[in-house]
């Protein structure tokens, strides 16, 4: 049985996005990033710790009828730089995006500093500068280490 056949443990999708080659353990963070908790009615398939050619084990997330916004791709680039984003239309992969590390991440993370202006009642879009291994709030300078990013996802 080929590796491709083995991957079929998670069904192919007709239209949508396949986020592939996620490090094992990242699937749930990706679902949090996308705001998917099952209540939105989307069809989502998740594979965790599935065998992979490129990684010993990988996670994979398939979301039907959805393409990712640039902000979502940007934060994905920070928490899962090894991921591949595949856009699927009528069962074919029509686009494969390698994700580039962004200069900033806008509107998807909340600042851990409770006194930060972005945590006041005023609706201010958050913005973090991407440093080598951390992010820095543009408004208050608070540092969020890369491994903490997933816990500050601002999911409504
Ligand atoms: N896929 C899917 N539904 C489709 C087409 C593809 O779920 N209709 C998934 C495949 O299972 C795979 C990913 O999308 O996990 C990428 O598909 P493809 O480019 O065909 O596979 P590979 O060539 O193995 O990809 P890569 O080179 O990125 O490993
Ligand atoms: Zn801040």
Coordinates of N, CA and C and ligand atoms in Angstrom, one line a residue:
X1 N 0.8 -1.2 0.0 CA 0.0 0.0 0.0 C 0.9 1.2 0.0
X2 N 0.6 2.2 -0.9 CA 1.4 3.4 -1.0 C 1.0 4.3 0.1
X3 N 1.9 5.3 0.4 CA 1.6 6.3 1.4 C 0.4 7.1 1.0
X4 N 0.2 7.4 -0.3 CA -1.0 8.1 -0.7 C -2.3 7.3 -0.3
X5 N -2.2 6.0 -0.5 CA -3.4 5.2 -0.2 C -3.6 5.3 1.4
X6 N -2.5 5.2 2.1 CA -2.7 5.3 3.5 C -3.3 6.6 4.0
X7 N -3.0 7.7 3.3 CA -3.6 9.0 3.7 C -5.1 9.0 3.5
X8 N -5.6 8.1 2.7 CA -7.0 8.1 2.4 C -7.9 7.7 3.6
X9 N -7.2 7.4 4.7 CA -7.9 7.3 6.0 C -8.7 8.5 6.3
X10 N -8.2 9.7 5.8 CA -9.0 10.9 5.8 C -9.5 11.2 4.4
X11 N -10.8 11.2 4.2 CA -11.3 11.2 2.8 C -10.9 12.5 2.1
X12 N -10.9 12.3 0.8 CA -10.7 13.5 -0.1 C -11.9 14.4 0.0
X13 N -11.6 15.6 -0.3 CA -12.7 16.6 -0.3 C -13.0 17.1 -1.7
X14 N -14.2 17.6 -1.9 CA -14.5 18.1 -3.2 C -14.1 19.6 -3.4
X15 N -14.4 20.4 -2.5 CA -14.0 21.8 -2.6 C -13.6 22.3 -1.2
X16 N -12.5 23.1 -1.1 CA -12.1 23.6 0.2 C -10.6 23.7 0.4
X17 N -10.2 23.5 1.6 CA -8.8 23.7 1.9 C -8.2 22.5 2.7
X18 N -7.1 22.0 2.3 CA -6.4 21.0 3.0 C -5.1 21.6 3.6
X19 N -5.0 21.6 4.9 CA -3.8 22.1 5.6 C -3.0 20.8 6.0
X20 N -1.9 20.6 5.2 CA -1.2 19.3 5.3 C 0.2 19.6 5.9
X21 N 0.8 18.5 6.3 CA 2.2 18.5 6.8 C 2.3 19.3 8.1
X22 N 1.2 19.3 8.9 CA 1.3 20.0 10.2 C 2.1 19.1 11.1
X23 N 2.9 19.7 11.9 CA 3.6 18.9 13.0 C 2.6 18.2 13.8
X24 N 2.9 17.0 14.2 CA 2.0 16.3 15.1 C 1.6 17.1 16.3
X25 N 0.3 17.2 16.6 CA -0.1 18.0 17.8 C -0.6 19.4 17.4
X26 N -0.5 19.8 16.1 CA -0.9 21.1 15.7 C -2.3 21.2 15.2
X27 N -3.0 20.1 14.9 CA -4.3 20.1 14.3 C -5.3 20.9 15.2
X28 N -5.3 20.7 16.5 CA -6.2 21.4 17.4 C -6.0 22.9 17.4
X29 N -4.7 23.3 17.3 CA -4.4 24.7 17.3 C -4.9 25.3 16.0
X30 N -4.8 24.5 14.9 CA -5.3 25.1 13.6 C -6.8 25.2 13.7
X31 N -7.5 24.3 14.3 CA -9.0 24.4 14.4 C -9.3 25.6 15.2
X32 N -8.5 25.9 16.3 CA -8.8 27.1 17.1 C -8.5 28.3 16.3
X33 N -7.5 28.3 15.6 CA -7.2 29.5 14.7 C -8.3 29.8 13.7
X34 N -8.9 28.7 13.2 CA -9.9 28.9 12.2 C -11.3 29.1 12.9
X35 N -11.3 29.1 14.2 CA -12.6 29.3 14.9 C -13.5 28.2 14.7
X36 N -13.0 27.0 14.5 CA -13.9 25.8 14.2 C -14.0 25.0 15.5
X37 N -15.3 25.0 16.0 CA -15.6 24.2 17.2 C -16.7 23.3 17.0
X38 N -17.1 23.1 15.7 CA -18.2 22.2 15.4 C -19.6 22.9 15.3
X39 N -19.6 24.1 15.9 CA -21.0 24.8 16.0 C -21.3 25.5 14.7
X40 N -20.4 25.7 13.8 CA -20.6 26.4 12.6 C -21.2 25.6 11.4
X41 N -21.3 24.3 11.6 CA -21.9 23.5 10.6 C -20.9 23.1 9.4
X42 N -19.7 23.5 9.5 CA -18.7 23.2 8.4 C -18.4 21.7 8.5
X43 N -18.1 21.1 7.3 CA -17.6 19.7 7.3 C -16.1 19.8 7.4
X44 N -15.6 19.2 8.5 CA -14.1 19.3 8.8 C -13.6 17.9 9.1
X45 N -12.5 17.5 8.4 CA -11.9 16.2 8.8 C -10.5 16.5 9.4
X46 N -10.2 15.7 10.4 CA -8.9 15.9 11.1 C -8.2 14.6 11.2
X47 N -6.9 14.6 10.8 CA -6.1 13.4 11.0 C -5.0 13.8 12.0
X48 N -4.8 13.0 13.0 CA -3.7 13.3 13.9 C -2.8 12.1 14.0
X49 N -1.5 12.4 14.0 CA -0.4 11.4 14.0 C -0.6 10.4 12.9
X50 N -0.9 10.9 11.7 CA -0.9 10.0 10.5 C 0.5 9.8 9.9
X51 N 0.8 8.7 9.3 CA 2.1 8.5 8.8 C 2.3 9.4 7.6
X52 N 3.6 9.8 7.4 CA 3.9 10.8 6.4 C 5.3 10.5 5.8
X53 N 5.5 10.9 4.5 CA 6.8 10.7 3.9 C 7.8 11.7 4.5
X54 N 7.3 13.0 4.6 CA 8.2 14.1 4.9 C 8.5 14.3 6.4
X55 N 7.5 13.9 7.2 CA 7.6 14.0 8.7 C 7.3 12.6 9.2
X56 N 7.9 12.2 10.4 CA 7.6 10.9 10.9 C 6.1 10.7 11.0
X57 N 5.5 11.7 11.6 CA 4.0 11.7 11.8 C 3.6 13.1 11.6
X58 N 2.4 13.2 11.0 CA 1.9 14.6 10.8 C 0.4 14.7 11.2
X59 N -0.1 15.9 11.3 CA -1.5 16.2 11.4 C -2.0 16.8 10.1
X60 N -3.2 16.6 9.9 CA -3.8 17.2 8.6 C -5.2 17.6 8.9
X61 N -5.6 18.8 8.4 CA -6.9 19.3 8.6 C -7.6 19.6 7.2
X62 N -8.7 19.2 7.0 CA -9.5 19.4 5.7 C -10.8 20.1 6.1
X63 N -10.9 21.3 5.5 CA -12.1 22.1 5.7 C -12.8 22.3 4.4
X64 N -14.0 21.8 4.4 CA -14.8 21.9 3.1 C -15.4 23.3 2.9
X65 N -15.4 23.7 1.7 CA -16.1 25.0 1.3 C -15.5 26.2 2.0
X66 N -14.2 26.2 2.3 CA -13.7 27.4 2.9 C -12.2 27.6 2.4
X67 N -11.9 28.8 2.1 CA -10.5 29.2 1.8 C -10.1 30.1 2.9
X68 N -8.8 30.2 3.2 CA -8.3 30.9 4.4 C -8.0 32.4 4.0
X69 N -8.3 33.3 5.0 CA -7.9 34.7 4.8 C -6.4 34.9 5.0
X70 N -5.9 36.0 4.5 CA -4.5 36.3 4.7 C -4.1 36.3 6.1
X71 N -4.9 36.9 7.0 CA -4.6 36.9 8.4 C -4.4 35.5 9.0
X72 N -5.3 34.6 8.5 CA -5.3 33.2 9.0 C -4.0 32.5 8.5
X73 N -3.7 32.8 7.2 CA -2.4 32.2 6.7 C -1.2 32.7 7.4
X74 N -1.2 34.0 7.8 CA -0.1 34.6 8.5 C 0.1 34.0 9.9
X75 N -0.9 33.8 10.6 CA -0.7 33.2 11.9 C -0.3 31.7 11.8
X76 N -0.9 31.1 10.8 CA -0.5 29.7 10.5 C 1.0 29.6 10.2
X77 N 1.5 30.6 9.5 CA 2.9 30.6 9.1 C 3.8 30.7 10.4
X78 N 3.3 31.3 11.5 CA 4.0 31.4 12.7 C 3.9 30.1 13.5
X79 N 2.7 29.6 13.6 CA 2.6 28.4 14.5 C 2.9 27.1 13.8
X80 N 2.8 27.1 12.5 CA 3.0 25.9 11.7 C 3.8 26.2 10.4
X81 N 5.0 26.6 10.5 CA 5.8 27.0 9.3 C 6.0 25.9 8.3
X82 N 5.9 24.7 8.7 CA 6.1 23.5 7.8 C 4.9 23.1 7.1
X83 N 3.7 23.8 7.4 CA 2.5 23.4 6.7 C 2.4 23.7 5.3
X84 N 1.6 23.0 4.5 CA 1.3 23.3 3.2 C -0.2 23.5 3.1
X85 N -0.6 24.5 2.4 CA -2.0 24.8 2.2 C -2.4 24.5 0.8
X86 N -3.3 23.5 0.6 CA -3.8 23.1 -0.7 C -5.2 23.6 -0.9
X87 N -5.4 24.3 -2.0 CA -6.8 24.7 -2.3 C -7.4 23.6 -3.3
X88 N -8.5 23.1 -2.9 CA -9.1 22.0 -3.7 C -10.4 22.5 -4.4
X89 N -10.5 22.3 -5.7 CA -11.7 22.6 -6.4 C -12.1 21.4 -7.3
X90 N -13.3 21.0 -7.1 CA -13.8 19.8 -7.9 C -12.8 18.7 -7.8
X91 N -12.4 18.4 -6.6 CA -11.5 17.3 -6.2 C -10.0 17.4 -6.6
X92 N -9.7 18.5 -7.4 CA -8.3 18.7 -7.8 C -7.6 19.7 -6.9
X93 N -6.4 19.5 -6.6 CA -5.6 20.5 -6.0 C -5.2 21.6 -7.0
X94 N -5.8 22.8 -6.9 CA -5.6 23.8 -7.9 C -4.5 24.8 -7.5
X95 N -4.2 24.8 -6.2 CA -3.1 25.7 -5.7 C -2.5 25.1 -4.5
X96 N -1.2 25.2 -4.4 CA -0.4 24.8 -3.3 C 0.3 26.0 -2.7
X97 N 0.0 26.4 -1.5 CA 0.7 27.6 -1.0 C 1.7 27.2 0.0
X98 N 3.0 27.6 -0.3 CA 4.0 27.5 0.8 C 3.8 28.8 1.6
X99 N 3.8 28.7 2.9 CA 3.5 29.9 3.6 C 4.8 30.6 4.1
X100 N 4.9 31.8 3.8 CA 6.0 32.7 4.2 C 5.8 33.3 5.5
X101 N 6.9 33.4 6.2 CA 6.8 34.1 7.5 C 6.4 35.6 7.3
X102 N 5.4 36.0 8.0 CA 4.9 37.4 7.7 C 5.7 38.4 8.6
X103 N 5.6 39.7 8.2 CA 6.2 40.7 9.0 C 5.4 41.1 10.2
X104 N 4.1 40.9 10.1 CA 3.2 41.2 11.2 C 2.0 40.2 11.1
X105 N 1.3 40.1 12.3 CA 0.1 39.3 12.4 C -1.0 40.2 12.9
X106 N -2.0 40.4 12.1 CA -3.0 41.4 12.4 C -4.4 40.8 12.7
X107 N -4.9 41.2 13.8 CA -6.3 40.9 14.1 C -6.7 39.5 14.5
X108 N -5.7 38.6 14.7 CA -6.0 37.3 15.1 C -5.5 36.8 16.5
X109 N -4.6 37.6 17.1 CA -4.1 37.3 18.4 C -4.6 38.3 19.4
X110 N -4.8 37.9 20.7 CA -5.1 38.9 21.7 C -3.8 39.2 22.5
X111 N -3.7 40.4 23.0 CA -2.5 40.7 23.7 C -2.6 40.2 25.2
X112 N -1.6 39.5 25.7 CA -1.7 39.0 27.1 C -1.6 40.1 28.2
X113 N -1.2 41.3 27.8 CA -1.1 42.4 28.7 C -2.5 43.0 29.0
X114 N -3.0 42.8 30.2 CA -4.4 43.2 30.4 C -4.5 44.7 30.4
X115 N -3.4 45.4 30.6 CA -3.5 46.9 30.5 C -3.3 47.4 29.1
X116 N -3.1 46.5 28.1 CA -2.9 47.0 26.7 C -4.1 47.6 26.2
X117 N -4.0 48.7 25.4 CA -5.1 49.4 24.9 C -6.0 48.5 24.0
X118 N -5.4 47.4 23.5 CA -6.2 46.5 22.6 C -7.2 45.7 23.5
X119 N -7.0 45.7 24.8 CA -7.9 45.0 25.7 C -9.0 45.9 26.4
X120 N -8.9 47.2 26.0 CA -10.0 48.1 26.5 C -11.3 47.8 25.7
X121 N -12.3 48.5 26.0 CA -13.6 48.2 25.4 C -13.6 48.7 23.9
X122 N -12.7 49.7 23.6 CA -12.7 50.2 22.3 C -12.2 49.1 21.3
X123 N -12.9 49.0 20.2 CA -12.5 47.9 19.3 C -11.3 48.3 18.5
X124 N -10.1 47.8 18.9 CA -8.9 48.1 18.2 C -8.3 46.8 17.7
X125 N -8.0 46.8 16.4 CA -7.5 45.6 15.8 C -6.1 45.4 16.3
X126 N -5.8 44.2 16.8 CA -4.5 43.9 17.4 C -3.5 43.8 16.2
X127 N -2.2 44.0 16.6 CA -1.2 43.9 15.6 C 0.1 43.5 16.3
X128 N 0.7 42.5 15.8 CA 2.0 42.0 16.4 C 3.1 42.0 15.4
X129 N 4.2 42.5 15.7 CA 5.4 42.4 14.8 C 6.0 41.0 15.0
X130 N 6.4 40.4 13.9 CA 7.0 39.0 14.0 C 8.5 39.1 14.1
X131 N 9.0 38.7 15.3 CA 10.5 38.7 15.5 C 11.0 37.3 15.2
X132 N 12.3 37.0 15.5 CA 12.9 35.7 15.2 C 12.1 34.6 15.9
X133 N 11.8 34.7 17.1 CA 11.2 33.5 17.8 C 10.1 34.0 18.7
X134 N 9.6 35.2 18.4 CA 8.5 35.7 19.3 C 7.7 36.8 18.5
X135 N 6.6 37.2 19.0 CA 5.9 38.3 18.5 C 5.8 39.5 19.5
X136 N 5.7 40.7 19.0 CA 5.7 41.8 19.9 C 4.5 42.7 19.6
X137 N 3.7 43.0 20.6 CA 2.5 43.8 20.4 C 2.9 45.2 20.0
X138 N 2.3 45.7 18.9 CA 2.7 47.1 18.4 C 2.2 48.2 19.4
X139 N 1.2 47.9 20.2 CA 0.7 48.9 21.0 C 1.4 49.0 22.4
X140 N 1.8 47.9 23.0 CA 2.4 48.0 24.3 C 3.7 47.3 24.4
X141 N 4.2 46.7 23.4 CA 5.5 46.0 23.4 C 5.5 44.7 24.1
X142 N 4.4 44.2 24.5 CA 4.3 42.8 25.2 C 4.9 41.8 24.2
X143 N 5.7 40.9 24.7 CA 6.2 39.8 23.9 C 5.4 38.5 24.1
X144 N 5.1 37.9 23.0 CA 4.4 36.6 23.0 C 5.4 35.6 22.4
X145 N 5.9 34.6 23.2 CA 6.8 33.7 22.6 C 6.1 32.7 21.6
X146 N 6.8 32.3 20.6 CA 6.2 31.5 19.6 C 5.3 30.3 20.1
X147 N 5.9 29.6 21.1 CA 5.2 28.4 21.6 C 3.9 28.8 22.4
X148 N 3.8 30.1 22.7 CA 2.6 30.6 23.4 C 1.5 31.1 22.5
X149 N 1.8 31.2 21.2 CA 0.9 31.9 20.3 C -0.4 31.2 20.3
X150 N -0.5 29.9 20.2 CA -1.7 29.2 20.1 C -2.7 29.5 21.3
X151 N -2.1 29.9 22.5 CA -3.0 30.1 23.6 C -3.5 31.6 23.6
X152 N -3.1 32.4 22.6 CA -3.6 33.7 22.5 C -4.4 34.0 21.3
X153 N -4.9 32.9 20.7 CA -5.7 33.1 19.5 C -7.0 33.7 19.9
X154 N -7.3 34.8 19.2 CA -8.5 35.6 19.6 C -9.7 35.1 18.8
X155 N -10.2 34.0 19.2 CA -11.3 33.4 18.5 C -12.6 33.8 19.2
X156 N -13.5 34.3 18.3 CA -14.7 34.9 18.8 C -15.7 33.7 19.3
Ligands
LIG1 N1 -6.5 16.1 -1.0 C1 -7.8 16.0 -0.5 N2 -8.9 16.1 -1.4 C2 -8.7 16.2 -2.7 C3 -7.4 16.3 -3.2 C4 -6.3 16.3 -2.3 O1 -8.1 15.9 0.7 N3 -9.7 16.2 -3.6 C5 -5.4 16.1 0.0 C6 -4.5 14.9 -0.2 O2 -4.9 13.8 0.5 C7 -3.2 15.5 0.3 C8 -3.3 17.0 0.0 O3 -4.6 17.3 -0.2 O4 -3.1 15.3 1.7 C9 -2.4 17.4 -1.1 O5 -2.8 16.6 -2.2 P1 -1.8 16.3 -3.4 O6 -1.1 17.5 -3.8 O7 -2.5 15.5 -4.4 O8 -0.8 15.3 -2.7 P2 0.8 15.3 -2.6 O9 1.3 15.4 -4.0 O10 1.2 14.1 -1.8 O11 1.1 16.6 -1.8 P3 2.5 17.0 -1.3 O12 3.5 17.1 -2.4 O13 2.2 18.4 -0.7 O14 2.9 16.1 -0.2
LIG2 ZN1 -0.4 44.9 23.8

